[in-house]
Amino acid sequence: MNVNVRSLDLMDELKACQVLVEAFREDPVVAYLTSESSRDPILRCVMSGILRYCQPYRHLYGAYTPDGSLVGVAGWMPPHTPLEDLRGWLRVGFYHLPRLVPVKLWGRWFHFATLIKPSPQPFWSLQILAVHPDYQGQGIGKKLLKPILKLSEQQGIPCCLETSTLAAMRFYQRQGFAQTVRLHLNDEELSYWQMERSPQFKDSHFQFSPIS
């Protein structure tokens, strides 16, 4: 599809948040961490927080159709930036989460929070990538990744991300990412994958061996 990928217009924060909510509403991990009635409020809180957390680092991208509609969003954190800054996450609105999450699900959130272990080495960290469901399967996600994948190549610095569906994992594999860790969220083996992408130029010293 013909879309223009450019820096996300700050005036489009609400539109970007809605694209993210629509894209993640059926996500299995989101379903595990929310109830049906709490899902949209929690998603709006989390997605708006991620956008605001990424914004100062100027690596938020939007995919715009020729008529100006926003149909996809990507947000990155550059290397050497704080991914576990609790105060920073609270400042962008995550302090609302305790009142939005049903008490019976708090244990799931605490367990989920302990699973993610960011790598100590420098990475471009993909915090969010989503395409509105009406526009998926048209190559928009690949276009949204391009600006930072290109920069990653130029700098010789790898990229990392987490994802929660087999379809998404296979999409990222086609873009050069490899699975490094598979996490299990519950007894039903609901999975969450961590993935990395080394710079693709020859003789990169950032090569790694993916876990099958």
CSV table of C-alpha atoms in Angstrom, one decimal:
chain,number,residue,atom,x,y,z
A,1,MET,CA,0.0,0.0,0.0
A,2,ASN,CA,1.2,3.5,-0.7
A,3,VAL,CA,1.9,5.1,2.6
A,4,ASN,CA,4.3,7.9,3.8
A,5,VAL,CA,6.3,7.0,6.8
A,6,ARG,CA,7.5,10.0,8.7
A,7,SER,CA,8.0,11.3,12.2
A,8,LEU,CA,4.8,11.1,14.1
A,9,ASP,CA,3.0,14.4,14.4
A,10,LEU,CA,2.5,15.3,18.1
A,11,MET,CA,-1.0,16.5,17.2
A,12,ASP,CA,-1.7,12.9,16.3
A,13,GLU,CA,-1.1,11.3,19.7
A,14,LEU,CA,-4.8,10.5,20.3
A,15,LYS,CA,-5.1,9.0,16.8
A,16,ALA,CA,-1.9,7.0,17.3
A,17,CYS,CA,-3.2,5.7,20.6
A,18,GLN,CA,-6.4,4.6,19.0
A,19,VAL,CA,-4.5,2.7,16.3
A,20,LEU,CA,-2.5,0.9,19.0
A,21,VAL,CA,-5.7,0.1,21.0
A,22,GLU,CA,-7.4,-1.4,17.9
A,23,ALA,CA,-4.3,-3.4,16.9
A,24,PHE,CA,-3.7,-4.9,20.3
A,25,ARG,CA,-7.3,-5.5,21.5
A,26,GLU,CA,-7.2,-9.2,20.5
A,27,ASP,CA,-3.6,-9.8,21.6
A,28,PRO,CA,-3.3,-12.9,23.7
A,29,VAL,CA,-1.1,-11.4,26.3
A,30,VAL,CA,-3.3,-8.4,26.6
A,31,ALA,CA,-6.3,-10.7,27.1
A,32,TYR,CA,-4.4,-12.6,29.8
A,33,LEU,CA,-3.5,-9.4,31.7
A,34,THR,CA,-7.0,-7.7,31.4
A,35,SER,CA,-10.6,-8.4,31.8
A,36,GLU,CA,-13.0,-7.7,29.0
A,37,SER,CA,-14.4,-4.6,30.7
A,38,SER,CA,-10.9,-3.2,31.7
A,39,ARG,CA,-9.2,-4.0,28.4
A,40,ASP,CA,-9.7,-0.7,26.5
A,41,PRO,CA,-9.0,1.6,29.5
A,42,ILE,CA,-5.8,-0.3,30.2
A,43,LEU,CA,-4.7,-0.3,26.6
A,44,ARG,CA,-5.3,3.4,26.3
A,45,CYS,CA,-3.2,4.0,29.5
A,46,VAL,CA,-0.4,1.7,28.4
A,47,MET,CA,-0.2,2.9,24.8
A,48,SER,CA,-0.4,6.6,25.5
A,49,GLY,CA,2.3,6.1,28.2
A,50,ILE,CA,4.6,4.3,25.7
A,51,LEU,CA,4.1,7.1,23.1
A,52,ARG,CA,4.9,9.8,25.7
A,53,TYR,CA,7.9,7.9,27.0
A,54,CYS,CA,9.4,7.5,23.5
A,55,GLN,CA,8.6,11.1,22.4
A,56,PRO,CA,11.6,12.9,23.9
A,57,TYR,CA,14.0,10.6,22.0
A,58,ARG,CA,12.4,11.6,18.7
A,59,HIS,CA,12.0,8.1,17.2
A,60,LEU,CA,8.2,7.9,16.9
A,61,TYR,CA,7.0,7.1,13.3
A,62,GLY,CA,3.6,7.2,11.7
A,63,ALA,CA,2.4,5.6,8.5
A,64,TYR,CA,0.1,8.0,6.7
A,65,THR,CA,-2.1,7.3,3.7
A,66,PRO,CA,-2.3,9.8,0.8
A,67,ASP,CA,-5.4,11.4,2.4
A,68,GLY,CA,-3.5,11.9,5.6
A,69,SER,CA,-5.1,9.1,7.7
A,70,LEU,CA,-2.8,7.6,10.3
A,71,VAL,CA,-2.8,3.8,9.9
A,72,GLY,CA,0.4,2.6,11.6
A,73,VAL,CA,2.7,3.6,14.5
A,74,ALA,CA,6.3,2.6,15.5
A,75,GLY,CA,8.1,3.8,18.6
A,76,TRP,CA,11.8,3.1,19.4
A,77,MET,CA,14.2,3.8,22.2
A,78,PRO,CA,17.7,4.5,21.1
A,79,PRO,CA,20.8,2.8,22.7
A,80,HIS,CA,21.9,3.9,26.1
A,81,THR,CA,18.5,5.2,27.1
A,82,PRO,CA,16.7,4.2,30.3
A,83,LEU,CA,14.2,1.3,29.7
A,84,GLU,CA,13.6,0.6,33.4
A,85,ASP,CA,13.2,4.2,34.7
A,86,LEU,CA,10.2,3.7,37.1
A,87,ARG,CA,9.8,7.4,37.7
A,88,GLY,CA,9.8,8.0,34.0
A,89,TRP,CA,7.1,5.5,33.4
A,90,LEU,CA,5.0,6.9,36.3
A,91,ARG,CA,5.4,10.4,34.9
A,92,VAL,CA,3.9,9.3,31.5
A,93,GLY,CA,0.7,8.0,33.2
A,94,PHE,CA,1.5,4.4,34.4
A,95,TYR,CA,0.5,5.5,37.9
A,96,HIS,CA,-3.1,5.0,36.7
A,97,LEU,CA,-2.7,1.3,36.1
A,98,PRO,CA,-3.3,0.0,39.7
A,99,ARG,CA,-6.8,1.5,39.6
A,100,LEU,CA,-7.5,0.1,36.1
A,101,VAL,CA,-6.3,-3.4,36.6
A,102,PRO,CA,-8.8,-5.7,38.4
A,103,VAL,CA,-7.4,-6.8,41.8
A,104,LYS,CA,-7.6,-10.5,40.8
A,105,LEU,CA,-5.2,-9.9,38.0
A,106,TRP,CA,-2.5,-8.0,39.9
A,107,GLY,CA,-0.5,-11.2,40.4
A,108,ARG,CA,-0.3,-11.7,36.6
A,109,TRP,CA,1.0,-8.2,36.1
A,110,PHE,CA,3.7,-8.7,38.8
A,111,HIS,CA,4.8,-12.0,37.2
A,112,PHE,CA,4.8,-10.5,33.7
A,113,ALA,CA,7.0,-7.6,34.9
A,114,THR,CA,9.6,-9.9,36.3
A,115,LEU,CA,10.0,-11.9,33.1
A,116,ILE,CA,11.4,-9.1,30.9
A,117,LYS,CA,15.1,-8.7,31.2
A,118,PRO,CA,16.6,-6.0,29.0
A,119,SER,CA,20.1,-6.9,27.6
A,120,PRO,CA,22.9,-4.9,29.2
A,121,GLN,CA,24.5,-4.2,25.8
A,122,PRO,CA,23.4,-1.3,23.6
A,123,PHE,CA,20.3,-1.9,21.5
A,124,TRP,CA,17.7,-0.1,19.5
A,125,SER,CA,14.7,-1.2,21.4
A,126,LEU,CA,11.4,-1.4,19.6
A,127,GLN,CA,8.8,-0.4,22.2
A,128,ILE,CA,5.7,-0.6,20.0
A,129,LEU,CA,4.8,-1.4,16.4
A,130,ALA,CA,1.2,-1.6,15.2
A,131,VAL,CA,-0.9,-1.3,12.1
A,132,HIS,CA,-4.6,-0.7,12.2
A,133,PRO,CA,-6.4,-4.1,11.6
A,134,ASP,CA,-8.1,-2.7,8.4
A,135,TYR,CA,-4.6,-2.1,6.9
A,136,GLN,CA,-2.7,-5.1,8.0
A,137,GLY,CA,-1.0,-7.4,5.5
A,138,GLN,CA,-0.1,-4.6,3.1
A,139,GLY,CA,3.6,-4.1,3.9
A,140,ILE,CA,3.1,-1.2,6.2
A,141,GLY,CA,4.8,-2.7,9.2
A,142,LYS,CA,7.9,-3.4,7.2
A,143,LYS,CA,8.0,0.2,6.0
A,144,LEU,CA,7.6,1.4,9.6
A,145,LEU,CA,10.7,-0.6,10.7
A,146,LYS,CA,12.9,0.7,7.9
A,147,PRO,CA,14.1,4.0,9.3
A,148,ILE,CA,15.7,2.4,12.4
A,149,LEU,CA,16.8,-0.8,10.7
A,150,LYS,CA,18.8,1.4,8.3
A,151,LEU,CA,20.2,3.4,11.2
A,152,SER,CA,21.1,0.2,13.0
A,153,GLU,CA,23.1,-0.9,10.0
A,154,GLN,CA,24.9,2.4,9.8
A,155,GLN,CA,25.8,2.3,13.5
A,156,GLY,CA,26.6,-1.4,13.8
A,157,ILE,CA,24.2,-1.6,16.7
A,158,PRO,CA,21.6,-4.4,17.0
A,159,CYS,CA,17.8,-4.1,17.5
A,160,CYS,CA,15.6,-5.9,20.0
A,161,LEU,CA,11.9,-6.3,20.7
A,162,GLU,CA,9.3,-8.4,22.5
A,163,THR,CA,6.2,-9.9,20.8
A,164,SER,CA,3.4,-12.2,21.8
A,165,THR,CA,2.0,-14.0,18.7
A,166,LEU,CA,3.4,-16.5,16.3
A,167,ALA,CA,2.2,-14.4,13.4
A,168,ALA,CA,4.1,-11.3,14.7
A,169,MET,CA,7.2,-13.4,15.5
A,170,ARG,CA,7.2,-14.8,11.9
A,171,PHE,CA,6.8,-11.3,10.6
A,172,TYR,CA,9.9,-10.1,12.5
A,173,GLN,CA,11.8,-13.2,11.4
A,174,ARG,CA,11.2,-12.1,7.8
A,175,GLN,CA,12.7,-8.7,8.7
A,176,GLY,CA,15.9,-10.3,10.0
A,177,PHE,CA,15.1,-10.8,13.7
A,178,ALA,CA,15.8,-14.1,15.5
A,179,GLN,CA,14.2,-15.5,18.6
A,180,THR,CA,16.5,-15.3,21.6
A,181,VAL,CA,14.2,-16.1,24.5
A,182,ARG,CA,10.8,-17.7,24.8
A,183,LEU,CA,8.9,-16.9,28.0
A,184,HIS,CA,5.9,-18.8,29.4
A,185,LEU,CA,3.3,-16.7,31.1
A,186,ASN,CA,1.1,-19.5,32.5
A,187,ASP,CA,0.5,-23.2,32.7
A,188,GLU,CA,-1.2,-23.1,29.3
A,189,GLU,CA,2.2,-22.1,27.8
A,190,LEU,CA,1.0,-18.7,26.7
A,191,SER,CA,4.3,-17.4,25.2
A,192,TYR,CA,6.1,-14.2,24.9
A,193,TRP,CA,9.2,-13.9,22.7
A,194,GLN,CA,12.2,-11.7,22.9
A,195,MET,CA,14.0,-11.2,19.6
A,196,GLU,CA,17.1,-9.5,18.3
A,197,ARG,CA,18.4,-8.4,14.9
A,198,SER,CA,22.1,-8.1,14.3
A,199,PRO,CA,23.3,-5.6,11.7
A,200,GLN,CA,23.3,-7.5,8.4
A,201,PHE,CA,26.6,-6.3,7.1
A,202,LYS,CA,29.4,-8.8,6.8
A,203,ASP,CA,31.7,-9.5,9.7
A,204,SER,CA,29.6,-7.7,12.2
A,205,HIS,CA,30.9,-8.4,15.8
A,206,PHE,CA,27.3,-8.3,17.1
A,207,GLN,CA,26.4,-11.8,15.7
A,208,PHE,CA,24.5,-14.1,18.1
A,209,SER,CA,23.2,-17.6,18.0
A,210,PRO,CA,19.4,-17.7,18.1
A,211,ILE,CA,17.6,-20.2,20.4
A,212,SER,CA,15.3,-22.6,18.6
